[in-house]
Amino acid sequence: MKSGETMASDVDVDLGRLFESLRRDWLRIALFAIGITSIVFLLAALATPRYRAETRVLIEAGESVYTRPSTADDQGRALLDAEGVTSQVQVISSAEILAQVARQLDLASRDEFDAARISLLDRLFIMTGLKNSPAAIPPEERVLQAFREKLTVYRVENSRVIVIEFSSEDPVLAARVPNAVADAYVASQRAAKQRSNTEATDWLEPEIADLRERVKEAEGKVADFRSQSDLLMGQNNTVLATQQLAELSSELSRVRAARSAAEAKIETIRSAAGRGASLENLPDVLASGLIQRLRERQVELKARIADLSTSLLDNHPRIRALQSQLADLDGQIRAEVDKVIEGLETEAETARLRERELVDQLNQLKAESGRAGQEEVELRALEREAAAQRELLESYLTRYREAVARGDRNYLPVDARIFSRATVPAEPYFPKVIPVTIAAFAAALLVMAIVTLLRELFSGRAMRPAAGEMQPVEQVEMPADRERGKPAFPAVSVHHAGDLEEEPETAVEEKPAPAFVPSSSPLGEVHVEAAAEALIATGIGRAVFVSPEGDDAAATAVLVAREVSDAGLRVLLVDLTASGAASMPMLETISYTGITNLLAAEAQFADIIHSDLYSECHVIPIGTADPDRAMRGLDRLPIIMNSLSTAYDLVVVECGPAEAEALARLMDDDTQILVSVLDPADSAIKAARDELRQEGYDTPLLVTPVGHFPPPAPPGRDVA
């Protein structure tokens, strides 16, 4: 869409005129609301009142901790979880309980439960086939169908509470039905437990009798096998042969230790005798009591001899008598040592004989113990079977006694408790005449107001041109097109928004008018406002600015771009100056990514387009990429410009003091060249215009920013 077409079709909603239609049509809105409210009031007043009551049931373990069976824990947990409570909701609303309550309260005799009593309108529907006849349904099914429509059973979220809710035309019945349903549910639960208890006792009686016979038979097999296999039991419930084998092994170990000790003692004595050592000093010899006494007598005689030797000679009779006694003691000691050695040898031989005897007995017991072990395995299998049958019998007896006791004492607690019974409601829940009437009145007012606003909006009376209001300017006579013989820009006039309301069809028109130029315009240059107005009116898609006087003249492109943007068009300024003179006043910096980054393939379109700090205009700065690298991608510039022209209503390109032949990549069929003028007397202006004409371009439009006063800058910003 061209920018001129956009401006011509861009309109806003006049809110004042839109809501003025409400004041103008208030009487019709009020009459419609009152009529609807009256109808709703009559319908609510004539409607049959309905009453609602509810009963609440708590699902909990009714069994006492002192009487709870040992196997009831898992069942209790399953009943109290979320799935268990939801299952009880389905049980309460089952057909069995509802039919029982319907028969108990004789609901079939009430008109609200008898669907066979149909109205005249329903008869017409049945005759035309639009509705099935209720008479084809059995009476009990019709009652249950009506019962379910009026009954609501649900579980309170995150709890074990079940609510039984019922609505009816009769307040007393509205309270009786949920109470009766709750009582029937509790009674059915108790009956189910009674039935389960009875079935358990009936099944356990023959099972217990059969188990008793099997236990007796298993225990008899154990006793018969034990007697036939001659398996005598010793201490610790072990077979006697196994116990004797263990004891004999211990005895054999002790005898072998004694034999080894005796042989070691004999070997020690023999070794001492071989070395010529005194045998009287050996531990086993010294341990003999007789040898100890003889040694004491020997020491005593040696002492007396030594004492007498001080006064008597060796041949003295007394000395000789004592020496004779001492020689006898030595002979007795040697004889006693020989006896000790002989005793040790006898002890070792005895131990060897006992060891051989024990080894023979141990071999016999091993064979007997192996046979007893095999028989013991079979015996234990029989005992395990008997024990298993006995344990099963005991468990069955325990359960049977519990079931019989519960049946005899009539102790069958239900896992549900009615903690809130329904009471007769005092007021109906439907219809609420006053709230419904007020709501109907408010809804009627709202609907009628919306209808009025939509009608006013679609009629076009509430529409006005868009708010891009500009001051009227005199018509501009543009330079003539050399080839076509007509002005490069047709003359336009811009009106106030109020004028557009009165004459919406002549907002933009072409008519002759004197050229709008400054008071002293030797070259025919125009102001910024006139240039912006001409670009808007002609629908030019691309405006290329050339600034022969340098970077200072680049402000002209910025001012024109802002003027067009303020008029409501989507405008983009592309800075192709070497110093960034055009984007610097708009962004206050030249450090942003820009066109050179895009040409060097370092950025995308979304990265290089920035917003002007002082208007709605967008800007692409010169960028931060290497110029040499960017120049290698200069062939992509026409494609980039075409893409930008597609996205924006007007693309303004500031080229700085560029040569005419360098503008070829920026031109297309919808492009206008403009020359920025600061000093008309500057020879660079005339040279640039002549150069553009020589290159075959249309006569450029000269634009000067002199005398233009931009709007105030936003708070906290410097004026660029």
PDB file of C-alpha atoms in Angstrom, residues 126-326:
ATOM      1  CA  ILE A 126     -44.338 -36.630  20.722  1.00  0.00           C
ATOM      2  CA  MET A 127     -46.924 -36.557  17.961  1.00  0.00           C
ATOM      3  CA  THR A 128     -44.449 -34.967  15.563  1.00  0.00           C
ATOM      4  CA  GLY A 129     -41.724 -37.445  16.501  1.00  0.00           C
ATOM      5  CA  LEU A 130     -39.445 -34.839  18.038  1.00  0.00           C
ATOM      6  CA  LYS A 131     -39.594 -36.498  21.449  1.00  0.00           C
ATOM      7  CA  ASN A 132     -40.045 -40.052  22.711  1.00  0.00           C
ATOM      8  CA  SER A 133     -43.089 -40.876  24.754  1.00  0.00           C
ATOM      9  CA  PRO A 134     -42.312 -41.359  28.481  1.00  0.00           C
ATOM     10  CA  ALA A 135     -45.085 -43.953  28.667  1.00  0.00           C
ATOM     11  CA  ALA A 136     -42.821 -46.392  26.830  1.00  0.00           C
ATOM     12  CA  ILE A 137     -40.443 -46.397  29.812  1.00  0.00           C
ATOM     13  CA  PRO A 138     -41.308 -48.632  32.809  1.00  0.00           C
ATOM     14  CA  PRO A 139     -42.645 -46.655  35.810  1.00  0.00           C
ATOM     15  CA  GLU A 140     -39.778 -47.609  38.123  1.00  0.00           C
ATOM     16  CA  GLU A 141     -37.228 -46.539  35.509  1.00  0.00           C
ATOM     17  CA  ARG A 142     -39.022 -43.201  35.085  1.00  0.00           C
ATOM     18  CA  VAL A 143     -38.902 -42.608  38.832  1.00  0.00           C
ATOM     19  CA  LEU A 144     -35.200 -43.473  38.999  1.00  0.00           C
ATOM     20  CA  GLN A 145     -34.462 -41.186  36.041  1.00  0.00           C
ATOM     21  CA  ALA A 146     -36.220 -38.252  37.715  1.00  0.00           C
ATOM     22  CA  PHE A 147     -34.579 -39.177  41.024  1.00  0.00           C
ATOM     23  CA  ARG A 148     -31.073 -38.996  39.521  1.00  0.00           C
ATOM     24  CA  GLU A 149     -31.806 -35.619  37.919  1.00  0.00           C
ATOM     25  CA  LYS A 150     -32.666 -34.135  41.323  1.00  0.00           C
ATOM     26  CA  LEU A 151     -29.979 -35.952  43.332  1.00  0.00           C
ATOM     27  CA  THR A 152     -26.330 -34.857  43.470  1.00  0.00           C
ATOM     28  CA  VAL A 153     -23.674 -36.927  45.241  1.00  0.00           C
ATOM     29  CA  TYR A 154     -20.102 -35.675  45.302  1.00  0.00           C
ATOM     30  CA  ARG A 155     -16.958 -35.833  47.363  1.00  0.00           C
ATOM     31  CA  VAL A 156     -15.596 -32.699  49.041  1.00  0.00           C
ATOM     32  CA  GLU A 157     -12.157 -32.074  47.570  1.00  0.00           C
ATOM     33  CA  ASN A 158      -9.155 -33.131  49.688  1.00  0.00           C
ATOM     34  CA  SER A 159     -11.372 -34.781  52.305  1.00  0.00           C
ATOM     35  CA  ARG A 160     -13.252 -38.012  53.045  1.00  0.00           C
ATOM     36  CA  VAL A 161     -16.611 -36.256  53.236  1.00  0.00           C
ATOM     37  CA  ILE A 162     -19.415 -37.205  50.825  1.00  0.00           C
ATOM     38  CA  VAL A 163     -22.267 -34.746  50.283  1.00  0.00           C
ATOM     39  CA  ILE A 164     -25.736 -36.059  49.357  1.00  0.00           C
ATOM     40  CA  GLU A 165     -27.749 -33.160  47.908  1.00  0.00           C
ATOM     41  CA  PHE A 166     -31.381 -33.263  46.768  1.00  0.00           C
ATOM     42  CA  SER A 167     -33.743 -30.649  45.340  1.00  0.00           C
ATOM     43  CA  SER A 168     -37.517 -30.818  45.274  1.00  0.00           C
ATOM     44  CA  GLU A 169     -40.639 -28.712  45.129  1.00  0.00           C
ATOM     45  CA  ASP A 170     -41.546 -29.957  48.623  1.00  0.00           C
ATOM     46  CA  PRO A 171     -39.171 -28.666  51.341  1.00  0.00           C
ATOM     47  CA  VAL A 172     -39.984 -31.607  53.621  1.00  0.00           C
ATOM     48  CA  LEU A 173     -39.207 -34.097  50.873  1.00  0.00           C
ATOM     49  CA  ALA A 174     -36.006 -32.205  50.057  1.00  0.00           C
ATOM     50  CA  ALA A 175     -34.809 -32.990  53.605  1.00  0.00           C
ATOM     51  CA  ARG A 176     -36.207 -36.537  53.859  1.00  0.00           C
ATOM     52  CA  VAL A 177     -34.652 -37.888  50.675  1.00  0.00           C
ATOM     53  CA  PRO A 178     -30.928 -37.233  51.439  1.00  0.00           C
ATOM     54  CA  ASN A 179     -31.400 -38.518  54.994  1.00  0.00           C
ATOM     55  CA  ALA A 180     -33.092 -41.652  53.652  1.00  0.00           C
ATOM     56  CA  VAL A 181     -30.333 -42.162  51.076  1.00  0.00           C
ATOM     57  CA  ALA A 182     -27.653 -41.835  53.771  1.00  0.00           C
ATOM     58  CA  ASP A 183     -29.509 -44.264  56.065  1.00  0.00           C
ATOM     59  CA  ALA A 184     -29.953 -46.734  53.212  1.00  0.00           C
ATOM     60  CA  TYR A 185     -26.234 -46.482  52.398  1.00  0.00           C
ATOM     61  CA  VAL A 186     -25.219 -47.148  56.010  1.00  0.00           C
ATOM     62  CA  ALA A 187     -27.700 -50.026  56.224  1.00  0.00           C
ATOM     63  CA  SER A 188     -26.375 -51.517  52.989  1.00  0.00           C
ATOM     64  CA  GLN A 189     -22.819 -51.303  54.311  1.00  0.00           C
ATOM     65  CA  ARG A 190     -23.861 -53.049  57.523  1.00  0.00           C
ATOM     66  CA  ALA A 191     -25.740 -55.695  55.559  1.00  0.00           C
ATOM     67  CA  ALA A 192     -22.710 -56.217  53.341  1.00  0.00           C
ATOM     68  CA  LYS A 193     -20.504 -56.755  56.390  1.00  0.00           C
ATOM     69  CA  GLN A 194     -23.089 -59.140  57.900  1.00  0.00           C
ATOM     70  CA  ARG A 195     -23.245 -61.075  54.669  1.00  0.00           C
ATOM     71  CA  SER A 196     -19.454 -61.181  54.426  1.00  0.00           C
ATOM     72  CA  ASN A 197     -19.188 -62.350  58.054  1.00  0.00           C
ATOM     73  CA  THR A 198     -21.774 -65.089  57.536  1.00  0.00           C
ATOM     74  CA  GLU A 199     -20.116 -66.285  54.352  1.00  0.00           C
ATOM     75  CA  ALA A 200     -16.771 -66.382  56.167  1.00  0.00           C
ATOM     76  CA  THR A 201     -18.091 -68.569  59.010  1.00  0.00           C
ATOM     77  CA  ASP A 202     -19.883 -70.882  56.567  1.00  0.00           C
ATOM     78  CA  TRP A 203     -16.669 -71.343  54.615  1.00  0.00           C
ATOM     79  CA  LEU A 204     -14.381 -71.702  57.646  1.00  0.00           C
ATOM     80  CA  GLU A 205     -16.362 -74.496  59.383  1.00  0.00           C
ATOM     81  CA  PRO A 206     -15.683 -77.284  56.840  1.00  0.00           C
ATOM     82  CA  GLU A 207     -12.156 -75.986  56.244  1.00  0.00           C
ATOM     83  CA  ILE A 208     -11.342 -76.212  59.956  1.00  0.00           C
ATOM     84  CA  ALA A 209     -12.736 -79.748  60.192  1.00  0.00           C
ATOM     85  CA  ASP A 210     -10.676 -80.824  57.215  1.00  0.00           C
ATOM     86  CA  LEU A 211      -7.538 -79.142  58.607  1.00  0.00           C
ATOM     87  CA  ARG A 212      -7.895 -80.929  61.928  1.00  0.00           C
ATOM     88  CA  GLU A 213      -7.780 -84.304  60.192  1.00  0.00           C
ATOM     89  CA  ARG A 214      -4.794 -83.252  58.106  1.00  0.00           C
ATOM     90  CA  VAL A 215      -2.897 -82.003  61.194  1.00  0.00           C
ATOM     91  CA  LYS A 216      -3.561 -85.244  63.029  1.00  0.00           C
ATOM     92  CA  GLU A 217      -2.402 -87.278  60.053  1.00  0.00           C
ATOM     93  CA  ALA A 218       0.799 -85.185  59.648  1.00  0.00           C
ATOM     94  CA  GLU A 219       1.732 -85.432  63.313  1.00  0.00           C
ATOM     95  CA  GLY A 220       1.096 -89.225  63.226  1.00  0.00           C
ATOM     96  CA  LYS A 221       3.500 -89.567  60.314  1.00  0.00           C
ATOM     97  CA  VAL A 222       6.183 -87.741  62.307  1.00  0.00           C
ATOM     98  CA  ALA A 223       5.776 -90.029  65.333  1.00  0.00           C
ATOM     99  CA  ASP A 224       5.742 -93.232  63.215  1.00  0.00           C
ATOM    100  CA  PHE A 225       8.879 -92.249  61.313  1.00  0.00           C
ATOM    101  CA  ARG A 226      10.740 -91.343  64.508  1.00  0.00           C
ATOM    102  CA  SER A 227       9.968 -94.702  66.102  1.00  0.00           C
ATOM    103  CA  GLN A 228      10.827 -96.715  62.988  1.00  0.00           C
ATOM    104  CA  SER A 229      14.096 -94.946  62.288  1.00  0.00           C
ATOM    105  CA  ASP A 230      15.329 -95.195  65.931  1.00  0.00           C
ATOM    106  CA  LEU A 231      16.230 -91.506  65.923  1.00  0.00           C
ATOM    107  CA  LEU A 232      16.853 -90.802  69.609  1.00  0.00           C
ATOM    108  CA  MET A 233      16.923 -87.114  70.418  1.00  0.00           C
ATOM    109  CA  GLY A 234      19.521 -85.727  72.788  1.00  0.00           C
ATOM    110  CA  GLN A 235      20.085 -82.267  74.168  1.00  0.00           C
ATOM    111  CA  ASN A 236      19.300 -79.181  72.066  1.00  0.00           C
ATOM    112  CA  ASN A 237      16.820 -81.280  70.016  1.00  0.00           C
ATOM    113  CA  THR A 238      19.629 -83.059  68.118  1.00  0.00           C
ATOM    114  CA  VAL A 239      19.957 -86.726  67.188  1.00  0.00           C
ATOM    115  CA  LEU A 240      21.788 -88.786  69.829  1.00  0.00           C
ATOM    116  CA  ALA A 241      24.353 -90.193  67.362  1.00  0.00           C
ATOM    117  CA  THR A 242      25.267 -86.688  66.258  1.00  0.00           C
ATOM    118  CA  GLN A 243      25.587 -85.553  69.861  1.00  0.00           C
ATOM    119  CA  GLN A 244      27.811 -88.596  70.754  1.00  0.00           C
ATOM    120  CA  LEU A 245      29.964 -87.927  67.709  1.00  0.00           C
ATOM    121  CA  ALA A 246      30.594 -84.420  68.900  1.00  0.00           C
ATOM    122  CA  GLU A 247      31.451 -85.565  72.421  1.00  0.00           C
ATOM    123  CA  LEU A 248      33.752 -88.323  71.136  1.00  0.00           C
ATOM    124  CA  SER A 249      35.542 -85.846  68.901  1.00  0.00           C
ATOM    125  CA  SER A 250      36.182 -83.647  71.914  1.00  0.00           C
ATOM    126  CA  GLU A 251      37.510 -86.606  73.921  1.00  0.00           C
ATOM    127  CA  LEU A 252      39.783 -87.654  71.053  1.00  0.00           C
ATOM    128  CA  SER A 253      41.227 -84.161  70.865  1.00  0.00           C
ATOM    129  CA  ARG A 254      41.928 -84.188  74.601  1.00  0.00           C
ATOM    130  CA  VAL A 255      43.630 -87.650  74.491  1.00  0.00           C
ATOM    131  CA  ARG A 256      45.779 -86.620  71.537  1.00  0.00           C
ATOM    132  CA  ALA A 257      46.876 -83.546  73.428  1.00  0.00           C
ATOM    133  CA  ALA A 258      47.820 -85.633  76.508  1.00  0.00           C
ATOM    134  CA  ARG A 259      49.725 -88.133  74.371  1.00  0.00           C
ATOM    135  CA  SER A 260      51.626 -85.374  72.633  1.00  0.00           C
ATOM    136  CA  ALA A 261      52.497 -83.793  75.997  1.00  0.00           C
ATOM    137  CA  ALA A 262      53.811 -87.127  77.423  1.00  0.00           C
ATOM    138  CA  GLU A 263      55.890 -87.804  74.333  1.00  0.00           C
ATOM    139  CA  ALA A 264      57.331 -84.316  74.514  1.00  0.00           C
ATOM    140  CA  LYS A 265      58.336 -84.823  78.157  1.00  0.00           C
ATOM    141  CA  ILE A 266      60.004 -88.145  77.345  1.00  0.00           C
ATOM    142  CA  GLU A 267      61.842 -86.600  74.449  1.00  0.00           C
ATOM    143  CA  THR A 268      63.055 -83.802  76.730  1.00  0.00           C
ATOM    144  CA  ILE A 269      64.384 -86.252  79.336  1.00  0.00           C
ATOM    145  CA  ARG A 270      66.128 -88.335  76.694  1.00  0.00           C
ATOM    146  CA  SER A 271      67.702 -85.278  75.186  1.00  0.00           C
ATOM    147  CA  ALA A 272      68.979 -84.171  78.630  1.00  0.00           C
ATOM    148  CA  ALA A 273      70.371 -87.640  79.319  1.00  0.00           C
ATOM    149  CA  GLY A 274      72.131 -87.633  75.955  1.00  0.00           C
ATOM    150  CA  ARG A 275      73.807 -84.322  76.803  1.00  0.00           C
ATOM    151  CA  GLY A 276      74.866 -85.697  80.254  1.00  0.00           C
ATOM    152  CA  ALA A 277      72.818 -83.146  82.114  1.00  0.00           C
ATOM    153  CA  SER A 278      71.497 -83.842  85.636  1.00  0.00           C
ATOM    154  CA  LEU A 279      68.045 -85.428  85.480  1.00  0.00           C
ATOM    155  CA  GLU A 280      67.151 -84.373  89.024  1.00  0.00           C
ATOM    156  CA  ASN A 281      66.644 -80.779  87.880  1.00  0.00           C
ATOM    157  CA  LEU A 282      64.016 -81.600  85.221  1.00  0.00           C
ATOM    158  CA  PRO A 283      60.532 -80.134  85.957  1.00  0.00           C
ATOM    159  CA  ASP A 284      58.725 -83.503  85.914  1.00  0.00           C
ATOM    160  CA  VAL A 285      61.376 -85.000  88.235  1.00  0.00           C
ATOM    161  CA  LEU A 286      61.241 -82.074  90.593  1.00  0.00           C
ATOM    162  CA  ALA A 287      57.454 -82.319  90.632  1.00  0.00           C
ATOM    163  CA  SER A 288      57.711 -85.725  92.442  1.00  0.00           C
ATOM    164  CA  GLY A 289      57.110 -85.349  96.200  1.00  0.00           C
ATOM    165  CA  LEU A 290      59.451 -88.216  97.164  1.00  0.00           C
ATOM    166  CA  ILE A 291      62.310 -86.759  95.149  1.00  0.00           C
ATOM    167  CA  GLN A 292      61.725 -83.382  96.791  1.00  0.00           C
ATOM    168  CA  ARG A 293      62.000 -84.961 100.273  1.00  0.00           C
ATOM    169  CA  LEU A 294      65.085 -86.935  99.315  1.00  0.00           C
ATOM    170  CA  ARG A 295      66.697 -83.777  97.998  1.00  0.00           C
ATOM    171  CA  GLU A 296      65.933 -82.028 101.227  1.00  0.00           C
ATOM    172  CA  ARG A 297      67.543 -84.916 103.201  1.00  0.00           C
ATOM    173  CA  GLN A 298      70.513 -84.757 100.851  1.00  0.00           C
ATOM    174  CA  VAL A 299      70.982 -81.069 101.464  1.00  0.00           C
ATOM    175  CA  GLU A 300      70.717 -81.592 105.201  1.00  0.00           C
ATOM    176  CA  LEU A 301      73.396 -84.363 105.204  1.00  0.00           C
ATOM    177  CA  LYS A 302      75.718 -82.222 103.097  1.00  0.00           C
ATOM    178  CA  ALA A 303      75.336 -79.457 105.601  1.00  0.00           C
ATOM    179  CA  ARG A 304      76.184 -81.708 108.575  1.00  0.00           C
ATOM    180  CA  ILE A 305      79.192 -83.129 106.758  1.00  0.00           C
ATOM    181  CA  ALA A 306      80.413 -79.668 106.049  1.00  0.00           C
ATOM    182  CA  ASP A 307      79.863 -78.667 109.647  1.00  0.00           C
ATOM    183  CA  LEU A 308      81.788 -81.696 111.051  1.00  0.00           C
ATOM    184  CA  SER A 309      84.543 -81.331 108.482  1.00  0.00           C
ATOM    185  CA  THR A 310      85.694 -78.226 110.309  1.00  0.00           C
ATOM    186  CA  SER A 311      86.656 -80.296 113.384  1.00  0.00           C
ATOM    187  CA  LEU A 312      86.999 -83.889 112.105  1.00  0.00           C
ATOM    188  CA  LEU A 313      89.000 -85.557 109.380  1.00  0.00           C
ATOM    189  CA  ASP A 314      87.508 -87.332 106.381  1.00  0.00           C
ATOM    190  CA  ASN A 315      88.239 -90.812 107.825  1.00  0.00           C
ATOM    191  CA  HIS A 316      86.413 -90.044 110.983  1.00  0.00           C
ATOM    192  CA  PRO A 317      83.642 -92.587 111.608  1.00  0.00           C
ATOM    193  CA  ARG A 318      80.959 -89.985 111.883  1.00  0.00           C
ATOM    194  CA  ILE A 319      82.055 -88.339 108.666  1.00  0.00           C
ATOM    195  CA  ARG A 320      82.173 -91.684 106.919  1.00  0.00           C
ATOM    196  CA  ALA A 321      78.729 -92.637 108.275  1.00  0.00           C
ATOM    197  CA  LEU A 322      77.200 -89.386 106.976  1.00  0.00           C
ATOM    198  CA  GLN A 323      78.882 -89.829 103.600  1.00  0.00           C
ATOM    199  CA  SER A 324      77.482 -93.402 103.436  1.00  0.00           C
ATOM    200  CA  GLN A 325      73.972 -92.039 104.100  1.00  0.00           C
ATOM    201  CA  LEU A 326      74.503 -89.383 101.437  1.00  0.00           C
TER     202      LEU A 326
END
